[in-house]
CSV table of C-alpha atoms in Angstrom, one decimal:
chain,number,residue,atom,x,y,z
M,227,MET,CA,126.8,91.3,153.5
M,228,ASP,CA,126.8,92.3,149.9
M,229,LEU,CA,129.4,89.6,148.3
M,230,VAL,CA,130.3,91.4,145.2
M,231,ALA,CA,131.6,94.3,146.7
M,232,LEU,CA,133.2,91.7,149.4
M,233,ALA,CA,134.6,89.9,146.4
M,234,ASP,CA,135.6,93.4,144.6
M,235,PHE,CA,137.9,94.1,147.7
M,236,ASN,CA,139.2,91.2,148.2
M,237,LEU,CA,140.3,91.6,144.1
M,238,VAL,CA,142.1,95.0,145.2
M,239,ALA,CA,143.5,93.4,148.6
M,240,ARG,CA,144.7,90.8,146.3
M,241,HIS,CA,146.8,93.0,143.3
M,242,GLY,CA,147.2,96.1,146.1
M,243,GLY,CA,145.7,98.3,144.2
M,244,PHE,CA,143.0,99.4,142.1
M,245,GLY,CA,144.2,100.4,138.9
M,246,LYS,CA,146.2,96.7,139.0
M,247,ALA,CA,142.8,94.8,140.5
M,248,SER,CA,141.4,97.1,137.3
M,249,ARG,CA,143.5,95.6,134.9
M,250,ALA,CA,144.0,92.3,136.1
M,251,SER,CA,139.9,91.9,135.7
M,252,GLY,CA,139.2,94.2,133.2
M,253,ARG,CA,136.8,95.3,135.6
M,254,PRO,CA,136.3,99.8,135.6
M,255,LYS,CA,138.9,101.0,138.7
M,256,ALA,CA,136.2,103.4,139.5
M,257,THR,CA,133.5,100.3,139.9
M,258,LEU,CA,135.8,98.9,142.2
M,259,SER,CA,136.5,102.2,143.9
M,260,ARG,CA,132.5,102.7,144.6
M,261,ARG,CA,132.1,99.1,145.8
M,262,VAL,CA,134.9,99.3,148.1
M,263,THR,CA,134.2,103.0,149.6
M,264,GLU,CA,130.1,101.0,150.3
M,265,LEU,CA,131.7,98.2,152.4
M,266,GLU,CA,133.5,100.4,154.5
M,267,ALA,CA,130.4,102.4,154.7
M,268,ALA,CA,128.2,99.1,155.9
M,269,LEU,CA,130.7,98.0,158.1
M,270,GLN,CA,131.6,101.0,159.7
M,271,LEU,CA,135.2,100.5,158.8
M,272,ARG,CA,137.9,101.2,157.1
M,273,LEU,CA,139.6,98.8,155.2
M,274,PHE,CA,142.4,100.7,153.2
M,275,GLU,CA,145.0,103.4,154.3
M,276,ARG,CA,144.9,105.3,151.0
M,277,GLY,CA,148.0,106.8,150.5
M,278,ALA,CA,149.4,109.2,147.3
M,279,ARG,CA,150.8,106.5,146.1
M,280,ASN,CA,149.9,103.3,147.4
M,281,LEU,CA,147.7,101.2,149.3
M,282,LYS,CA,148.0,99.3,152.5
M,283,LEU,CA,145.4,97.3,154.1
M,284,THR,CA,144.3,98.2,157.2
M,285,GLU,CA,144.0,95.5,160.2
M,286,GLU,CA,140.4,95.5,160.2
M,287,GLY,CA,140.9,95.0,156.2
M,288,ARG,CA,143.6,92.4,156.3
M,289,ALA,CA,141.5,90.5,159.2
M,290,LEU,CA,138.4,90.7,156.6
M,291,HIS,CA,141.1,89.7,153.4
M,292,GLU,CA,142.2,86.7,155.3
M,293,ARG,CA,139.0,85.5,156.7
M,294,THR,CA,136.8,85.7,153.5
M,295,ALA,CA,139.2,85.4,150.1
M,296,ALA,CA,139.3,81.3,150.7
M,297,LEU,CA,135.5,81.5,151.7
M,298,LEU,CA,134.7,83.0,147.8
M,299,THR,CA,137.3,80.9,146.4
M,300,GLU,CA,135.4,77.8,147.4
M,301,LEU,CA,132.3,79.3,146.2
M,302,ASP,CA,133.3,80.6,143.0
M,303,GLU,CA,134.5,76.8,142.5
M,304,THR,CA,131.5,75.2,144.0
M,305,ALA,CA,129.1,77.6,141.0
M,306,ALA,CA,132.3,76.5,138.4
M,307,THR,CA,131.6,72.9,139.3
M,308,ILE,CA,127.9,72.7,139.2
M,309,ALA,CA,127.3,74.7,135.7
M,310,ALA,CA,129.6,72.2,134.2
M,311,GLY,CA,127.6,69.4,135.2
M,312,GLY,CA,130.3,67.5,137.2
M,313,ASP,CA,133.4,67.5,138.9
M,314,LYS,CA,135.1,67.5,135.6
M,315,PRO,CA,139.2,69.3,136.3
M,316,ARG,CA,138.8,73.4,134.9
M,317,GLY,CA,139.7,76.4,135.3
M,318,ARG,CA,143.0,78.2,136.3
M,319,LEU,CA,145.5,76.7,138.0
M,320,ARG,CA,148.6,78.4,139.3
M,321,ILE,CA,151.5,76.5,141.1
M,322,SER,CA,154.4,77.9,142.6
M,323,ALA,CA,157.6,75.2,142.0
M,324,PRO,CA,161.0,75.4,143.4
M,325,LEU,CA,164.0,76.3,140.9
M,326,LEU,CA,165.5,72.8,140.6
M,327,PHE,CA,162.3,70.7,139.8
M,328,SER,CA,160.9,73.2,137.4
M,329,GLN,CA,163.9,73.1,135.1
M,330,THR,CA,164.7,69.4,135.6
M,331,ALA,CA,161.0,68.1,135.1
M,332,MET,CA,157.9,70.8,135.8
M,333,GLY,CA,158.1,71.5,131.9
M,334,ARG,CA,157.5,67.5,131.0
M,335,ILE,CA,154.9,67.1,133.5
M,336,ALA,CA,153.1,70.0,132.8
M,337,ALA,CA,153.2,69.6,129.0
M,338,GLY,CA,151.5,66.0,130.4
M,339,PHE,CA,148.9,67.3,132.4
M,340,ALA,CA,148.1,69.8,129.5
M,341,LEU,CA,147.1,67.3,127.0
M,342,LYS,CA,145.5,64.8,129.5
M,343,TYR,CA,143.0,67.9,130.9
M,344,PRO,CA,143.2,70.5,128.2
M,345,ASP,CA,140.3,72.8,130.3
M,346,VAL,CA,143.1,73.7,132.9
M,347,ARG,CA,144.9,76.5,132.1
M,348,LEU,CA,148.2,75.2,134.3
M,349,GLU,CA,150.4,78.5,135.1
M,350,VAL,CA,153.5,77.7,136.8
M,351,THR,CA,156.4,80.2,138.1
M,352,THR,CA,159.1,79.4,139.5
M,353,GLU,CA,160.3,80.3,142.9
M,354,ASP,CA,162.5,79.0,145.8
M,355,ARG,CA,160.6,81.5,148.3
M,356,ALA,CA,158.5,80.7,150.5
M,357,VAL,CA,155.2,82.4,149.1
M,358,ASP,CA,151.8,83.3,150.7
M,359,MET,CA,149.4,81.4,148.7
M,360,ILE,CA,146.4,83.4,149.8
M,361,GLU,CA,147.6,86.6,149.3
M,362,GLU,CA,149.6,86.0,146.2
M,363,GLY,CA,146.2,83.8,144.7
M,364,TYR,CA,147.8,80.1,144.5
M,365,ASP,CA,146.4,76.8,143.9
M,366,LEU,CA,149.2,74.5,145.1
M,367,VAL,CA,152.8,74.9,145.6
M,368,ILE,CA,155.8,72.4,145.6
M,369,ARG,CA,158.7,73.2,148.3
M,370,VAL,CA,161.5,70.8,149.8
M,371,ASN,CA,161.6,69.8,153.3
M,372,PRO,CA,159.0,72.6,153.7
M,373,ASP,CA,158.5,73.6,157.5
M,374,PRO,CA,155.7,73.0,159.5
M,375,ASP,CA,152.4,75.2,158.5
M,376,GLU,CA,149.1,74.4,160.3
M,377,SER,CA,147.7,76.5,157.5
M,378,LEU,CA,148.7,74.2,154.9
M,379,VAL,CA,147.9,70.5,154.1
M,380,GLY,CA,149.4,67.9,151.5
M,381,ARG,CA,151.6,65.0,150.6
M,382,ALA,CA,155.5,64.5,150.5
M,383,PHE,CA,155.5,62.5,146.6
M,384,LEU,CA,158.8,62.4,146.4
M,385,HIS,CA,162.1,61.4,147.9
M,386,ASP,CA,165.9,62.4,146.9
M,387,ARG,CA,169.2,62.7,149.2
M,388,LEU,CA,172.4,64.6,148.6
M,389,VAL,CA,175.7,62.8,147.5
M,390,VAL,CA,179.5,63.9,147.3
M,391,VAL,CA,180.6,63.7,143.6
M,392,ALA,CA,184.1,64.1,141.6
M,393,SER,CA,185.5,63.7,138.4
M,394,PRO,CA,187.7,59.9,138.5
M,395,ASP,CA,190.7,62.3,137.7
M,396,LEU,CA,189.9,64.2,141.0
M,397,PRO,CA,192.1,62.2,143.5
M,398,ARG,CA,190.1,61.7,147.1
M,399,PRO,CA,191.7,63.9,150.0
M,400,VAL,CA,194.0,62.6,152.2
M,401,ALA,CA,195.1,63.4,156.1
M,402,ASP,CA,194.9,67.5,156.0
M,403,LEU,CA,194.5,68.0,152.6
M,404,PRO,CA,191.7,69.4,151.7
M,405,ALA,CA,189.7,68.7,147.9
M,406,PRO,CA,188.7,71.7,145.9
M,407,GLY,CA,185.4,72.0,146.1
M,408,VAL,CA,182.3,73.4,143.9
M,409,VAL,CA,179.7,75.3,146.6
M,410,ARG,CA,176.5,76.8,146.6
M,411,VAL,CA,177.8,80.0,148.9
M,412,ALA,CA,181.1,81.5,149.3
M,413,GLY,CA,182.7,80.5,152.2
M,414,ASP,CA,186.2,79.3,154.0
M,415,ARG,CA,187.2,75.9,154.1
M,416,GLN,CA,184.4,73.2,155.1
M,417,THR,CA,184.4,69.7,155.9
M,418,TRP,CA,181.8,67.3,155.0
M,419,SER,CA,180.6,64.5,156.9
M,420,VAL,CA,179.8,61.5,154.3
M,421,VAL,CA,179.3,57.9,154.9
M,422,THR,CA,180.7,55.5,152.5
M,423,SER,CA,180.1,51.8,152.0
M,424,GLU,CA,183.0,50.8,154.6
M,425,GLU,CA,182.2,53.8,157.1
M,426,PRO,CA,181.5,57.3,158.3
M,427,ALA,CA,184.1,59.9,156.8
M,428,THR,CA,185.5,63.6,156.6
M,429,ILE,CA,186.3,64.8,153.6
M,430,GLY,CA,187.8,68.7,153.8
M,431,ILE,CA,186.6,71.6,150.8
M,432,GLU,CA,188.7,74.2,150.2
M,433,PRO,CA,186.0,76.1,148.1
M,434,ILE,CA,187.4,77.6,144.8
M,435,LEU,CA,183.9,78.1,142.9
M,436,ALA,CA,180.5,79.6,144.0
M,437,LEU,CA,177.7,79.2,141.8
M,438,SER,CA,174.1,80.0,142.5
M,439,SER,CA,172.6,77.2,140.3
M,440,LEU,CA,172.7,73.4,140.8
M,441,ILE,CA,172.6,72.8,137.3
M,442,MET,CA,176.0,74.7,136.9
M,443,VAL,CA,177.4,73.3,140.0
M,444,ARG,CA,176.9,69.6,138.2
M,445,ASP,CA,178.8,70.6,134.8
M,446,ALA,CA,181.4,72.8,137.1
M,447,VAL,CA,182.2,69.3,138.6
M,448,ARG,CA,181.9,67.4,135.3
M,449,THR,CA,184.7,69.6,134.0
M,450,GLY,CA,187.0,67.7,136.8
M,451,VAL,CA,187.7,71.5,138.2
M,452,GLY,CA,186.5,69.9,142.5
M,453,ALA,CA,184.3,67.6,144.7
M,454,ALA,CA,180.7,68.6,145.3
M,455,ARG,CA,177.8,68.1,147.0
M,456,MET,CA,174.9,66.9,144.8
M,457,PRO,CA,171.2,65.4,145.1
M,458,ILE,CA,171.6,61.8,143.3
M,459,SER,CA,168.8,62.7,140.9
M,460,LEU,CA,170.9,65.2,139.4
M,461,VAL,CA,173.6,63.1,138.8
M,462,SER,CA,172.5,59.6,138.6
M,463,HIS,CA,173.4,59.4,134.7
M,464,ASP,CA,176.9,60.2,135.2
M,465,LEU,CA,177.2,57.7,138.0
M,466,ALA,CA,175.8,54.9,136.1
M,467,ASP,CA,178.1,56.1,133.3
M,468,GLY,CA,181.6,56.4,135.3
M,469,THR,CA,182.0,60.2,134.9
M,470,LEU,CA,181.7,61.0,138.4
M,471,LEU,CA,182.7,59.1,141.3
M,472,HIS,CA,180.3,58.5,144.5
M,473,TRP,CA,182.7,59.9,147.3
M,474,GLY,CA,179.9,59.3,149.8
M,475,ASP,CA,176.0,60.1,150.9
M,476,ILE,CA,176.0,63.4,153.2
M,477,GLU,CA,175.2,62.2,156.6
M,478,GLY,CA,171.3,63.5,157.4
M,479,SER,CA,170.5,64.6,154.2
M,480,GLU,CA,166.9,63.3,152.7
M,481,ILE,CA,164.9,65.6,150.8
M,482,ALA,CA,160.9,65.4,150.1
M,483,LEU,CA,159.6,67.8,147.9
M,484,TRP,CA,156.1,68.1,149.1
M,485,ALA,CA,152.5,68.9,146.9
M,486,LEU,CA,150.8,72.0,149.4
M,487,TYR,CA,146.8,73.7,149.4
M,488,PRO,CA,145.5,75.7,151.8
M,489,SER,CA,144.0,73.8,154.8
M,490,ARG,CA,140.8,75.6,154.8
M,491,ARG,CA,140.4,75.4,151.2
M,492,LEU,CA,138.0,72.5,149.2
M,493,LEU,CA,140.2,70.4,147.4
M,494,SER,CA,138.9,71.7,143.9
M,495,ALA,CA,139.1,68.8,140.8
M,496,ARG,CA,142.0,70.4,139.4
M,497,VAL,CA,144.6,70.5,142.6
M,498,SER,CA,143.7,67.2,142.8
M,499,ALA,CA,144.0,66.0,139.3
M,500,PHE,CA,147.4,67.8,139.4
M,501,LEU,CA,148.4,65.4,142.8
M,502,ASP,CA,147.4,61.7,141.4
M,503,PHE,CA,149.7,63.1,137.8
M,504,LEU,CA,152.0,63.8,140.3
M,505,LYS,CA,151.3,60.3,141.8
M,506,GLN,CA,151.6,58.7,138.6
M,507,ALA,CA,154.8,60.3,137.6
M,508,PHE,CA,156.3,59.2,140.2
M,509,PRO,CA,154.4,56.3,141.4
M,510,ASN,CA,157.4,55.7,144.3
M,511,GLY,CA,158.7,58.8,144.9
M,512,THR,CA,162.0,57.9,144.4
M,513,PRO,CA,165.6,59.4,143.2
M,514,ASP,CA,165.2,57.3,140.5
M,515,GLU,CA,162.1,58.5,138.7
M,516,LEU,CA,163.3,61.9,139.0
M,517,ALA,CA,166.4,61.2,137.2
M,518,ALA,CA,164.7,59.4,134.5
M,519,TYR,CA,163.4,63.6,133.7
M,520,ILE,CA,166.5,64.6,133.5
M,521,GLY,CA,168.9,64.5,130.7
M,522,ARG,CA,172.5,63.3,130.6
């Protein structure tokens, strides 16, 4: 099999079209088209369904892409490592990270990593959705409490938990009288099960604000408008200063941040270096270590 043609096929499959692949790689569109056609002829298979405006992988094309894309990446990385004369981290490192972690800590972490490893071109994309690492070309993803996935391996590097907090001026709810609440998703009256220093309790909440960002929720709670469920790392400074009070821990709300990479891909020097850098940034993986990155 022609490895150059196979690489061109995977390039087109990853970008979803000859034009996009050409712009991303700087290679002529006609060359990419010819290479893919030659590969189809050699395999006697149609790899793409060519429409007037779009290009779609056939079932055979998708199978070929899924089974060869990671292998070609490993070949490229092995060749680059040998050419560089060692395992020094270098090249492009693409990472997908969740919104809150990116807003609170990733900027400083990325800057520190870039200073330590100047030969690595770090690119961080912020998104909470589940990405397809192979299809979208990511080397590493950071996710909160990810579902088990046999195609991914990694490690939990940080832990957090949810707590209920409110302004000292906000009265605690009593009996059937709910407290005003700031929530992530609009809805009807809610009950939050919490664990306090005394005993488990149930807090009634009447949502009065629905805000999509936890940063917005924290800022709203600081004004005294209502109570909210928050990661303790995000309100650690407020609790220490007494500007917010701790009403209890949400039961079963343990949060773990995982750094994941494809199980079938060799761990490159740059991914390994970033995992080590995360370990150095959060040696014990505690909420207090994350809180240190968060401004007051």
